Coordinates of C-alpha atoms in Angstrom, one line a residue:
Chain I
M116 CA -21.2 48.7 -10.3
Q117 CA -24.6 47.3 -11.2
L118 CA -24.6 45.5 -14.5
T119 CA -28.1 43.9 -14.5
R120 CA -31.0 46.2 -14.7
P121 CA -33.5 45.6 -12.0
G122 CA -36.3 44.7 -14.4
R123 CA -34.3 41.8 -15.8
A124 CA -33.3 40.5 -12.4
L125 CA -36.9 39.5 -11.8
L126 CA -36.7 36.8 -14.5
F127 CA -33.1 36.0 -14.7
T128 CA -31.4 36.2 -11.4
R129 CA -27.9 35.1 -12.5
H130 CA -25.3 37.5 -13.5
P131 CA -24.9 37.1 -17.3
V132 CA -21.6 35.7 -18.4
L133 CA -22.1 35.7 -22.1
P134 CA -22.9 39.0 -23.8
G135 CA -26.0 39.4 -25.9
F136 CA -28.2 37.2 -23.6
T137 CA -31.4 37.6 -25.6
L138 CA -29.8 36.4 -28.8
S139 CA -28.0 33.4 -27.3
F140 CA -31.1 32.5 -25.4
G141 CA -33.2 32.7 -28.5
L142 CA -30.7 30.6 -30.5
S143 CA -30.7 28.0 -27.7
V144 CA -34.4 27.7 -27.7
L145 CA -34.5 27.4 -31.5
F146 CA -31.9 24.7 -31.5
V147 CA -33.6 22.8 -28.7
S148 CA -36.9 23.0 -30.6
L149 CA -35.4 21.8 -33.9
V150 CA -33.3 19.0 -32.5
I151 CA -35.4 17.8 -29.5
L152 CA -38.9 19.1 -29.4
L153 CA -39.8 18.8 -33.1
P154 CA -38.9 15.1 -33.4
L155 CA -40.6 14.5 -30.0
T156 CA -43.8 16.0 -31.3
A157 CA -43.6 14.1 -34.5
L158 CA -43.3 10.9 -32.6
L159 CA -46.2 11.6 -30.3
L160 CA -48.4 12.7 -33.2
H161 CA -47.6 9.5 -35.1
A162 CA -48.7 7.5 -32.0
S163 CA -51.7 9.6 -31.5
D164 CA -53.4 8.3 -34.6
M165 CA -54.5 5.2 -32.8
S166 CA -57.2 4.7 -30.2
W167 CA -56.4 4.3 -26.6
A168 CA -57.4 0.7 -26.6
E169 CA -55.2 0.0 -29.6
Y170 CA -52.3 1.8 -28.0
R171 CA -52.7 -0.3 -24.8
S172 CA -52.9 -3.6 -26.7
I173 CA -49.7 -2.7 -28.5
I174 CA -47.6 -1.6 -25.6
L175 CA -49.0 -4.3 -23.3
D176 CA -48.6 -7.2 -25.8
D177 CA -47.0 -10.2 -24.0
R178 CA -43.9 -10.2 -26.1
V179 CA -43.4 -6.5 -25.7
V180 CA -43.9 -6.6 -22.0
A181 CA -41.3 -9.4 -21.9
T182 CA -38.8 -7.1 -23.7
Y183 CA -39.4 -4.3 -21.1
R184 CA -38.6 -6.8 -18.3
I185 CA -35.5 -8.0 -20.0
T186 CA -34.3 -4.5 -20.9
V187 CA -35.0 -3.1 -17.4
I188 CA -33.4 -6.0 -15.5
A189 CA -30.3 -6.0 -17.8
A190 CA -30.0 -2.2 -17.5
F191 CA -30.3 -2.5 -13.7
W192 CA -27.4 -4.9 -13.5
A193 CA -25.4 -3.1 -16.0
S194 CA -25.7 0.2 -14.1
M195 CA -24.9 -1.6 -10.8
I196 CA -21.7 -3.0 -12.3
N197 CA -20.9 0.5 -13.7
A198 CA -21.6 2.1 -10.3
V199 CA -18.9 -0.1 -8.7
L200 CA -16.4 -0.1 -11.6
G201 CA -17.0 3.5 -12.5
L202 CA -16.2 4.6 -8.9
L203 CA -13.1 2.5 -9.0
F204 CA -11.9 3.9 -12.3
A205 CA -12.6 7.5 -11.3
W206 CA -10.9 6.9 -8.0
V207 CA -7.8 5.5 -9.7
L208 CA -7.7 8.2 -12.3
V209 CA -8.0 11.1 -9.9
R210 CA -6.0 9.9 -6.9
Y211 CA -3.0 8.2 -8.5
R212 CA -0.4 9.3 -11.0
F213 CA 1.0 6.4 -13.0
P214 CA 2.4 5.9 -16.5
G215 CA -0.3 5.6 -19.1
R216 CA -2.8 7.5 -16.9
S217 CA -3.8 10.0 -19.6
L218 CA -4.2 7.1 -22.0
M219 CA -6.5 5.3 -19.6
D220 CA -8.4 8.6 -19.1
A221 CA -8.9 8.9 -22.8
L222 CA -10.0 5.3 -23.0
M223 CA -12.9 6.0 -20.7
D224 CA -14.5 7.9 -23.5
L225 CA -14.1 5.2 -26.0
P226 CA -17.6 3.8 -25.6
F227 CA -19.0 7.2 -26.6
A228 CA -16.7 7.6 -29.5
L229 CA -17.2 4.1 -30.9
P230 CA -20.2 3.2 -33.1
T231 CA -22.2 0.9 -30.8
A232 CA -22.4 -1.7 -33.6
V233 CA -18.6 -2.0 -33.5
A234 CA -18.8 -2.5 -29.7
G235 CA -21.4 -5.2 -30.3
I236 CA -19.4 -7.1 -32.9
T237 CA -16.2 -6.9 -30.9
L238 CA -17.8 -8.0 -27.6
T239 CA -19.5 -10.9 -29.4
T240 CA -16.2 -12.0 -30.8
L241 CA -14.6 -11.9 -27.4
F242 CA -17.4 -13.5 -25.5
A243 CA -18.7 -16.1 -28.0
A244 CA -18.1 -19.7 -26.8
N245 CA -15.0 -19.9 -29.0
G246 CA -13.8 -16.3 -28.2
W247 CA -10.8 -15.3 -26.1
L248 CA -12.8 -14.7 -23.0
G249 CA -15.9 -16.7 -23.8
R250 CA -14.1 -20.0 -23.9
W251 CA -13.2 -19.8 -20.3
F252 CA -16.8 -19.1 -19.3
D253 CA -17.9 -21.8 -21.7
M254 CA -15.7 -24.3 -19.8
A255 CA -17.5 -23.3 -16.6
G256 CA -20.8 -23.8 -18.4
I257 CA -21.7 -20.1 -18.6
Q258 CA -22.9 -18.7 -21.8
I259 CA -22.4 -15.0 -22.3
A260 CA -22.7 -14.1 -26.0
Y261 CA -26.2 -14.9 -27.3
A262 CA -27.6 -15.0 -23.8
F263 CA -28.8 -12.7 -21.1
P264 CA -25.3 -11.9 -19.6
G265 CA -24.3 -10.7 -23.1
I266 CA -26.9 -7.9 -22.9
I267 CA -25.6 -6.8 -19.5
I268 CA -22.0 -6.6 -20.8
A269 CA -23.0 -4.7 -23.9
M270 CA -25.0 -2.2 -21.8
S271 CA -22.3 -1.7 -19.3
F272 CA -19.8 -1.1 -22.0
T273 CA -21.8 1.6 -23.7
S274 CA -22.8 3.4 -20.6
L275 CA -19.6 3.3 -18.4
P276 CA -18.4 6.8 -19.3
F277 CA -21.5 8.3 -17.7
V278 CA -20.5 7.2 -14.2
V279 CA -16.8 7.9 -14.6
R280 CA -17.2 11.3 -16.0
A281 CA -19.8 12.2 -13.4
L282 CA -17.6 11.2 -10.5
Q283 CA -14.2 12.6 -11.7
P284 CA -14.7 16.3 -11.1
V285 CA -16.3 15.7 -7.7
L286 CA -13.5 13.5 -6.6
E287 CA -11.0 16.1 -7.8
D288 CA -12.8 18.7 -5.6
I289 CA -12.8 16.7 -2.5
G290 CA -9.1 16.1 -2.4
P291 CA -7.3 13.8 0.0
E292 CA -7.4 16.2 3.0
Y293 CA -10.8 15.0 4.1
E294 CA -9.5 11.5 4.5
E295 CA -6.4 12.8 6.2
A296 CA -8.5 14.7 8.7
A297 CA -10.6 11.6 9.3
H298 CA -7.4 9.6 9.9
T299 CA -6.1 12.1 12.4
L300 CA -9.4 11.7 14.3
G301 CA -8.7 8.0 14.4
A302 CA -10.8 6.6 11.5
S303 CA -9.6 3.6 9.6
S304 CA -9.3 3.7 5.9
R305 CA -12.6 1.9 5.5
Q306 CA -14.4 4.2 7.9
A307 CA -13.0 7.2 6.1
F308 CA -14.3 5.9 2.8
W309 CA -17.7 5.0 4.0
H310 CA -18.4 7.9 6.3
V311 CA -16.4 10.8 4.8
V312 CA -15.8 10.2 1.1
L313 CA -18.8 8.3 -0.1
P314 CA -21.4 10.7 1.2
Q315 CA -19.8 13.4 -0.8
L316 CA -19.8 11.3 -3.9
R317 CA -23.3 10.0 -3.5
P318 CA -25.1 12.6 -5.6
A319 CA -22.7 12.3 -8.5
L320 CA -22.7 8.5 -8.3
I321 CA -26.4 8.4 -8.3
T322 CA -26.7 10.8 -11.2
G323 CA -24.1 9.0 -13.2
T324 CA -25.6 5.6 -12.5
S325 CA -29.1 6.8 -13.4
L326 CA -27.8 8.3 -16.7
A327 CA -26.1 5.0 -17.4
F328 CA -29.4 3.2 -16.7
I329 CA -31.4 5.5 -18.9
R330 CA -28.9 5.1 -21.7
S331 CA -29.0 1.3 -21.4
L332 CA -32.8 1.3 -21.8
G333 CA -32.5 2.5 -25.4
E334 CA -29.3 0.8 -26.4
F335 CA -29.7 -1.0 -29.7
G336 CA -26.6 -1.3 -31.9
A337 CA -24.4 -3.1 -29.4
I338 CA -27.1 -5.4 -28.1
I339 CA -28.6 -6.9 -31.2
F340 CA -25.3 -8.4 -32.2
I341 CA -24.6 -10.1 -28.9
A342 CA -28.1 -10.9 -27.6
G343 CA -29.3 -13.7 -29.8
N344 CA -32.7 -12.0 -30.0
I345 CA -34.8 -14.9 -28.9
P346 CA -38.3 -13.8 -28.1
F347 CA -39.1 -13.8 -24.3
E348 CA -35.5 -14.5 -23.5
T349 CA -33.0 -12.1 -25.1
E350 CA -35.2 -9.7 -27.1
V351 CA -34.8 -6.0 -26.0
T352 CA -37.3 -3.3 -26.4
S353 CA -35.4 -1.3 -29.0
L354 CA -35.3 -4.5 -31.2
M355 CA -39.1 -4.7 -30.9
I356 CA -39.3 -1.2 -32.3
Y357 CA -37.1 -2.1 -35.2
V358 CA -39.1 -5.3 -35.8
R359 CA -42.4 -3.4 -35.9
I360 CA -40.9 -1.0 -38.5
Q361 CA -39.8 -3.9 -40.6
E362 CA -43.4 -5.0 -40.6
Y363 CA -44.4 -1.6 -42.0
D364 CA -46.2 -1.2 -38.7
T365 CA -44.9 2.3 -38.0
P366 CA -47.7 3.2 -35.5
A367 CA -46.9 0.2 -33.4
A368 CA -43.2 1.1 -33.5
T369 CA -43.9 4.6 -32.4
A370 CA -46.2 3.4 -29.6
I371 CA -43.5 1.3 -28.2
A372 CA -41.0 4.0 -28.7
S373 CA -43.2 6.4 -26.8
V374 CA -43.1 4.1 -23.8
V375 CA -39.3 4.1 -23.8
L376 CA -39.3 7.9 -24.3
L377 CA -41.7 8.4 -21.4
A378 CA -39.7 6.2 -19.1
S379 CA -36.5 8.0 -20.0
L380 CA -38.1 11.4 -19.5
V381 CA -39.6 10.5 -16.2
L382 CA -36.3 9.1 -14.9
L383 CA -34.4 12.2 -16.1
F384 CA -36.9 14.5 -14.3
V385 CA -36.6 12.5 -11.1
V386 CA -32.8 12.6 -11.3
Q387 CA -33.0 16.4 -12.0
L388 CA -35.4 17.1 -9.1
W389 CA -33.5 15.0 -6.7
Q390 CA -30.2 16.7 -7.7
G391 CA -31.8 20.1 -7.3
R392 CA -33.0 19.3 -3.8
F393 CA -29.6 17.9 -2.8
L394 CA -27.8 21.0 -4.1
K395 CA -30.2 23.3 -2.3
R396 CA -29.5 21.4 0.9
I397 CA -25.7 21.6 0.7
R398 CA -25.9 25.2 -0.2
G399 CA -28.1 25.9 2.7
G400 CA -30.9 27.3 0.5
Chain N
M289 CA -24.9 3.2 -41.3
F290 CA -27.1 1.8 -44.1
N291 CA -28.9 5.0 -44.6
Q292 CA -25.6 6.7 -45.2
R293 CA -24.7 4.3 -47.8
R294 CA -28.0 4.7 -49.5
F295 CA -27.7 8.4 -49.3
A296 CA -24.3 8.1 -50.9
F297 CA -25.8 6.1 -53.7
A298 CA -28.6 8.5 -54.2
A299 CA -26.1 11.4 -54.1
A300 CA -23.9 9.6 -56.7
G301 CA -26.9 9.1 -58.8
L302 CA -27.9 12.7 -58.7
L303 CA -24.3 13.8 -59.5
A304 CA -24.2 11.4 -62.4
L305 CA -27.5 12.9 -63.6
A306 CA -26.2 16.4 -63.3
F307 CA -23.0 15.7 -65.2
S308 CA -24.7 13.7 -67.9
G309 CA -27.1 16.6 -68.5
A310 CA -24.1 18.8 -69.1
A311 CA -21.9 16.5 -71.2
Q312 CA -24.2 14.2 -73.2
A313 CA -27.6 12.6 -72.7
Q314 CA -26.4 9.7 -70.7
Q315 CA -28.9 7.6 -68.7
T316 CA -28.5 6.3 -65.2
L317 CA -30.2 3.5 -63.6
L318 CA -30.4 2.8 -59.8
N319 CA -30.9 -0.8 -59.1
V320 CA -32.1 -1.3 -55.5
S321 CA -31.6 -4.8 -54.3
Y322 CA -31.2 -7.2 -51.4
D323 CA -28.2 -7.5 -49.2
I324 CA -26.3 -10.4 -50.6
A325 CA -26.7 -9.7 -54.3
R326 CA -23.9 -7.1 -54.5
E327 CA -21.4 -9.4 -56.3
L328 CA -24.1 -10.8 -58.5
F329 CA -25.2 -7.4 -60.0
A330 CA -21.7 -6.2 -60.1
A331 CA -21.1 -9.0 -62.6
I332 CA -24.4 -8.5 -64.5
N333 CA -24.1 -4.7 -64.9
P334 CA -21.0 -4.5 -67.3
K335 CA -22.7 -7.2 -69.5
F336 CA -25.9 -5.1 -69.8
Q337 CA -23.9 -1.9 -70.5
Q338 CA -22.1 -3.7 -73.3
H339 CA -25.4 -5.1 -74.6
W340 CA -27.1 -1.7 -74.5
L341 CA -24.2 0.0 -76.2
E342 CA -24.4 -2.5 -79.0
E343 CA -28.1 -2.2 -79.3
T344 CA -28.6 1.5 -79.2
G345 CA -25.1 3.1 -79.1
E346 CA -26.0 4.6 -75.7
R347 CA -23.8 4.4 -72.6
V348 CA -25.6 3.8 -69.4
T349 CA -24.5 4.1 -65.8
I350 CA -25.9 1.6 -63.4
N351 CA -25.8 2.3 -59.7
Q352 CA -26.4 -0.4 -57.0
S353 CA -27.9 -0.2 -53.6
H354 CA -28.0 -3.1 -51.3
G355 CA -29.6 -3.8 -47.9
G356 CA -32.4 -5.8 -46.3
T357 CA -35.3 -5.6 -48.7
S358 CA -37.9 -4.3 -46.3
R359 CA -35.6 -1.5 -45.4
Q360 CA -34.9 -0.9 -49.1
A361 CA -38.6 -0.7 -49.8
Q362 CA -39.0 1.8 -47.0
A363 CA -36.2 3.9 -48.4
I364 CA -38.0 4.0 -51.7
M365 CA -41.2 5.0 -50.0
Q366 CA -39.2 7.7 -48.3
G367 CA -37.8 9.0 -51.5
L368 CA -34.9 6.9 -52.6
R369 CA -35.1 7.3 -56.4
A370 CA -34.9 3.7 -57.5
D371 CA -35.6 3.0 -61.2
L372 CA -35.9 -0.7 -60.6
V373 CA -35.9 -3.2 -57.7
T374 CA -34.5 -6.7 -57.7
F375 CA -35.7 -8.2 -54.4
N376 CA -35.8 -11.6 -52.8
Q377 CA -39.4 -11.7 -52.0
V378 CA -42.8 -10.6 -53.3
T379 CA -44.0 -9.0 -50.1
D380 CA -41.7 -6.0 -50.3
I381 CA -42.5 -5.3 -53.9
D382 CA -46.2 -5.7 -53.0
A383 CA -45.7 -3.1 -50.3
L384 CA -44.4 -0.7 -53.0
R385 CA -47.4 -1.6 -55.2
Q386 CA -49.8 -0.8 -52.4
R387 CA -48.4 2.7 -52.2
G388 CA -48.5 3.2 -55.9
F389 CA -44.8 3.0 -56.7
V390 CA -45.1 -0.2 -58.8
A391 CA -47.9 -1.0 -61.3
D392 CA -50.6 -3.4 -60.1
D393 CA -49.8 -5.9 -62.9
W394 CA -46.0 -6.0 -62.3
Q395 CA -46.0 -9.8 -61.9
E396 CA -47.6 -10.4 -65.3
R397 CA -45.2 -8.1 -67.1
L398 CA -42.3 -10.4 -67.1
P399 CA -42.0 -14.2 -67.5
N400 CA -42.2 -16.6 -64.5
N401 CA -44.0 -14.2 -62.2
A402 CA -41.4 -11.5 -62.9
S403 CA -38.8 -13.7 -61.4
P404 CA -35.8 -14.3 -63.7
F405 CA -34.2 -16.7 -61.3
Y406 CA -35.1 -18.6 -58.2
S407 CA -33.6 -20.5 -55.4
T408 CA -34.7 -22.6 -52.5
T409 CA -33.7 -22.9 -48.8
A410 CA -30.9 -25.4 -48.1
F411 CA -28.9 -26.4 -45.0
L412 CA -25.2 -25.9 -44.3
V413 CA -24.0 -28.5 -41.7
R414 CA -20.6 -29.1 -40.2
K415 CA -18.1 -31.6 -41.6
G416 CA -19.4 -35.1 -41.7
N417 CA -22.9 -34.0 -40.8
P418 CA -22.6 -35.1 -37.2
K419 CA -26.2 -34.7 -36.4
N420 CA -27.2 -36.5 -39.6
I421 CA -29.6 -33.7 -40.8
Q422 CA -31.2 -34.6 -44.1
S423 CA -34.6 -32.9 -44.2
W424 CA -37.0 -30.5 -42.4
D425 CA -38.2 -33.1 -39.9
D426 CA -34.6 -33.6 -38.6
L427 CA -34.7 -29.9 -37.6
I428 CA -37.5 -30.4 -35.0
R429 CA -35.5 -33.0 -33.1
E430 CA -34.7 -31.9 -29.5
D431 CA -30.9 -32.2 -30.0
V432 CA -30.6 -29.9 -33.0
R433 CA -29.7 -26.2 -32.7
I434 CA -30.6 -24.1 -35.7
V435 CA -29.3 -20.7 -36.9
F436 CA -31.2 -18.6 -39.4
P437 CA -32.0 -14.9 -39.6
N438 CA -35.0 -13.4 -37.8
P439 CA -38.1 -13.7 -39.9
R440 CA -39.2 -10.4 -38.6
T441 CA -36.2 -8.5 -40.0
S442 CA -35.1 -10.6 -42.9
G443 CA -36.7 -11.9 -46.1
N444 CA -34.3 -14.8 -46.0
G445 CA -35.5 -15.7 -42.5
R446 CA -39.1 -15.4 -43.7
Y447 CA -38.5 -17.9 -46.4
T448 CA -36.9 -20.3 -43.9
Y449 CA -39.9 -20.0 -41.6
L450 CA -42.3 -20.6 -44.5
A451 CA -40.3 -23.5 -45.8
A452 CA -40.5 -25.2 -42.4
W453 CA -44.2 -24.5 -42.5
L454 CA -44.7 -25.9 -46.0
A455 CA -42.6 -29.0 -45.2
A456 CA -44.7 -29.6 -42.1
H457 CA -47.9 -29.0 -44.2
Q458 CA -46.8 -31.8 -46.6
R459 CA -45.7 -34.1 -43.8
H460 CA -49.0 -33.7 -41.9
D461 CA -51.2 -33.4 -44.9
G462 CA -52.5 -30.0 -43.9
D463 CA -53.4 -30.8 -40.3
D464 CA -53.2 -27.3 -38.8
A465 CA -52.6 -28.3 -35.2
A466 CA -49.8 -30.7 -36.1
I467 CA -48.2 -28.2 -38.4
R468 CA -48.2 -25.5 -35.7
A469 CA -46.7 -28.0 -33.2
D470 CA -43.9 -28.8 -35.5
V471 CA -43.1 -25.2 -36.5
R472 CA -43.3 -24.2 -32.8
Q473 CA -40.6 -26.8 -32.0
F474 CA -38.6 -25.7 -35.0
L475 CA -38.6 -22.1 -33.7
R476 CA -37.8 -23.3 -30.3
N477 CA -34.6 -25.0 -31.6
V478 CA -33.3 -21.7 -32.9
A479 CA -30.0 -20.8 -31.1
V480 CA -29.7 -17.2 -32.4
F481 CA -31.9 -14.9 -34.3
D482 CA -29.6 -12.6 -36.1
T483 CA -31.2 -9.6 -37.9
G484 CA -29.8 -10.5 -41.4
G485 CA -28.5 -13.3 -43.5
R486 CA -24.8 -12.4 -43.3
G487 CA -25.0 -12.0 -39.5
A488 CA -26.4 -15.5 -39.2
T489 CA -23.6 -16.8 -41.4
V490 CA -21.0 -15.2 -39.0
T491 CA -22.8 -16.7 -36.0
F492 CA -22.7 -20.2 -37.5
A493 CA -19.3 -20.2 -39.1
E494 CA -17.2 -17.9 -37.0
R495 CA -18.8 -18.2 -33.6
N496 CA -19.4 -21.9 -34.0
I497 CA -23.0 -21.7 -32.8
G498 CA -25.6 -24.3 -33.8
D499 CA -25.6 -27.5 -35.9
V500 CA -27.2 -26.2 -39.0
L501 CA -27.4 -22.9 -40.8
I502 CA -30.4 -22.4 -43.1
S503 CA -30.3 -20.0 -45.9
F504 CA -30.8 -19.7 -49.7
E505 CA -29.2 -22.6 -51.6
S506 CA -27.2 -20.0 -53.5
E507 CA -25.9 -18.4 -50.4
V508 CA -25.2 -21.7 -48.6
N509 CA -22.9 -22.8 -51.5
N510 CA -21.1 -19.4 -51.4
I511 CA -20.6 -19.7 -47.6
R512 CA -19.1 -23.1 -48.0
K513 CA -16.7 -21.8 -50.6
E514 CA -15.9 -18.8 -48.4
Y515 CA -15.3 -20.6 -45.1
G516 CA -13.6 -23.7 -46.4
E517 CA -15.2 -26.5 -48.4
G518 CA -13.7 -29.2 -46.2
D519 CA -15.3 -27.9 -43.0
Y520 CA -18.9 -27.8 -44.2
E521 CA -21.4 -29.7 -46.2
V522 CA -24.4 -28.5 -48.1
V523 CA -27.6 -30.5 -47.6
V524 CA -30.5 -29.8 -50.0
P525 CA -33.6 -31.3 -48.4
P526 CA -35.9 -33.5 -50.6
V527 CA -38.7 -31.0 -50.2
S528 CA -38.3 -27.2 -49.9
I529 CA -39.7 -23.9 -50.8
M530 CA -39.8 -22.2 -54.1
A531 CA -38.0 -18.9 -53.4
E532 CA -38.5 -16.5 -56.2
F533 CA -36.5 -13.4 -56.7
P534 CA -38.9 -10.9 -58.2
V535 CA -37.9 -7.9 -60.1
A536 CA -39.9 -4.8 -61.1
V537 CA -39.6 -1.4 -62.6
V538 CA -40.5 1.3 -60.0
D539 CA -42.9 3.1 -62.4
R540 CA -43.5 6.2 -60.4
V541 CA -39.8 7.0 -60.3
A542 CA -38.8 5.7 -63.7
N543 CA -41.6 7.6 -65.5
A544 CA -40.6 10.8 -63.7
Q545 CA -36.9 10.3 -64.7
G546 CA -37.6 9.0 -68.2
T547 CA -35.8 5.8 -67.6
A548 CA -38.8 3.4 -67.8
E549 CA -37.8 1.9 -71.1
L550 CA -34.2 1.4 -70.1
A551 CA -35.2 -0.1 -66.8
S552 CA -37.5 -2.6 -68.4
A553 CA -34.8 -3.5 -70.9
Y554 CA -32.5 -4.2 -68.1
L555 CA -35.0 -6.5 -66.4
N556 CA -35.7 -8.3 -69.7
Y557 CA -32.0 -8.8 -70.2
L558 CA -31.9 -10.8 -67.0
Y559 CA -33.8 -13.5 -68.9
S560 CA -31.2 -13.8 -71.7
T561 CA -29.1 -16.9 -72.0
P562 CA -25.7 -15.2 -71.0
I563 CA -27.2 -13.8 -67.8
Q564 CA -29.0 -17.0 -67.0
T565 CA -25.7 -18.8 -67.3
L566 CA -24.0 -16.2 -65.2
L567 CA -26.8 -16.7 -62.5
T568 CA -26.0 -20.4 -62.2
E569 CA -22.4 -19.5 -61.5
F570 CA -23.8 -17.7 -58.5
N571 CA -25.7 -20.9 -57.6
Y572 CA -29.1 -19.5 -58.5
R573 CA -31.6 -21.8 -60.3
V574 CA -33.0 -20.6 -63.6
H575 CA -35.8 -21.4 -66.0
D576 CA -33.8 -21.3 -69.4
E577 CA -34.0 -24.9 -70.6
A578 CA -30.7 -25.0 -72.3
V579 CA -29.0 -23.6 -69.2
V580 CA -30.9 -25.9 -66.9
K581 CA -29.7 -28.9 -68.9
A582 CA -26.1 -27.8 -69.0
T583 CA -26.0 -27.3 -65.3
A584 CA -28.0 -30.2 -64.1
D585 CA -25.2 -31.7 -62.0
Q586 CA -24.9 -28.5 -60.0
F587 CA -28.4 -28.5 -58.6
P588 CA -29.7 -31.6 -56.8
P589 CA -33.3 -32.5 -57.5
V590 CA -35.7 -31.1 -55.0
E591 CA -39.5 -30.9 -54.8
L592 CA -40.3 -27.2 -54.6
L593 CA -43.5 -26.1 -52.8
R594 CA -45.0 -22.8 -53.7
V595 CA -46.2 -20.5 -51.0
E596 CA -49.1 -19.3 -53.2
D597 CA -50.4 -22.8 -53.8
I598 CA -50.7 -23.6 -50.1
L599 CA -51.1 -20.5 -48.1
G600 CA -52.7 -18.1 -50.6
T601 CA -51.5 -14.8 -51.9
W602 CA -48.4 -13.1 -50.4
E603 CA -50.6 -10.4 -49.1
E604 CA -52.7 -13.0 -47.1
V605 CA -49.5 -14.7 -46.0
Q606 CA -48.1 -11.4 -44.8
D607 CA -51.2 -10.7 -42.8
A608 CA -51.8 -14.1 -41.4
H609 CA -48.3 -15.0 -40.5
F610 CA -46.1 -11.9 -40.1
G611 CA -48.6 -9.3 -38.9
R612 CA -48.8 -8.2 -35.4
N613 CA -50.1 -11.1 -33.3
G614 CA -50.0 -13.2 -36.5
I615 CA -49.2 -16.9 -36.5
L616 CA -45.5 -16.3 -36.1
D617 CA -46.1 -14.2 -33.0
Q618 CA -48.4 -16.9 -31.6
L619 CA -45.9 -19.7 -32.2
Q620 CA -43.2 -17.7 -30.5
A621 CA -45.5 -16.7 -27.6
R622 CA -44.5 -17.9 -24.2
R623 CA -45.3 -21.6 -23.9

């Protein structure tokens, strides 16, 4: 039984699952335009009022460049932490059954559900020099809240779900039989993990970590509470955008925002391309 | 978060308007104000309502909206229908004036530069004043850590920065290089730049960060009350800044809504003796001579320096100090 007409198959090769494809496709495009493309255009238009030299001087201002550095380095460490912790959490959640598992599973989404400002305030309370956790670090002479480590902690909190949720379905697919096969062939647990499981997880892990990284670049709410916001030390790019708006300097704010936007877009495309290539390879395309 | 609140206020105002149209001609005012004035205007509003009822027999509804004043000014530019503004600095009303929301002569329309009350910046230190902080030059010592809100995001923080500047100006008799060196050191001593006044308070009092919190004298006294009078002391430096709290009718909106007369009556009422007395209860300084005499013990003497006398108009100050790559940016630049 042939459901797709040959003419359509030229453009859309997949078998349609939803009925009324043209309508749903049109609605999707409309929605994407309204919610994503229109604001994007507005942003770029706003920034396009200025000359190229002006634009350059705004986005390459010493203090702004310092915020890029701080943001990117903190986001890097936050996503590294999340890559390790997220893998651990996903592993525990998929492979083991224990009381409170569904609660822990639900907790993984908390950073998405919570307003980031709440996260910022809570983390600051915890990690301040007189907080429950902060006091122990303080004794060791490590300052977390109002210092660089605070930014990393805030970023890893708000972006953890990306890694966990990217890994979970893949882990569920793999199942323990791969490891068991490896064991019967004489591999140790460590070898089985490094040579059998991890390669399967790698694409999901990289995607999740990259998404966590991208998200961390733009994080604002959680960070401004915990960072201390000292120029050149703990000022992140999103705060710089906010500061320029407070100065009624909307063009400068949009210029800096466009840099963040561009960086995020490029990273997303890279992840997407890489993922596509990988999928092609494993499907033998 | 703040926008939502503002939206709620605007919606409430609209609803009130709609209902008043149906029932009786009842007027509504929206007073858009700075963050920490919520309790103050909540105390003033019933008094004005009573006063207006006695004067004209009309009942008025007064809605309040509070937030950082720069953000509030932006909200008005973007369509928040404020009848009047009660801000904590001239710059933000000036921004409204430049865009035609407020008349050019707004500062001449009411006494004392349209500022019914004023305050100054003062210090809150920990019990016993362990670092012995008495004046602005103590704050540039290497061993002192300061907390005050970010001058980029808070009017309060801007006053603190300017106060440090004016004090240095007096100390060095206007020597620009020496002033810059002092203010640079002052900024270097900052432990945390919170984005607003209340955030700085939490950092200082609850997180136990820093040796001194700088804020408005009024606010510093309230914080001390709030967080335990035994744990903190208020230090009013011998020299500080004149911090005016300017008010204005937002003419464009008030004229359109027919509330101009009511709004200016409200602002005038802020100068009346009962309100001036009420203001001192909130630790604001006022000009009413009788009230000043009656509350003399409450306010230590301080020499108040005016920004306009030393640095020029607020517009010039805004450009020179707070603009992109202005003096503040230069002083905070990598050393």
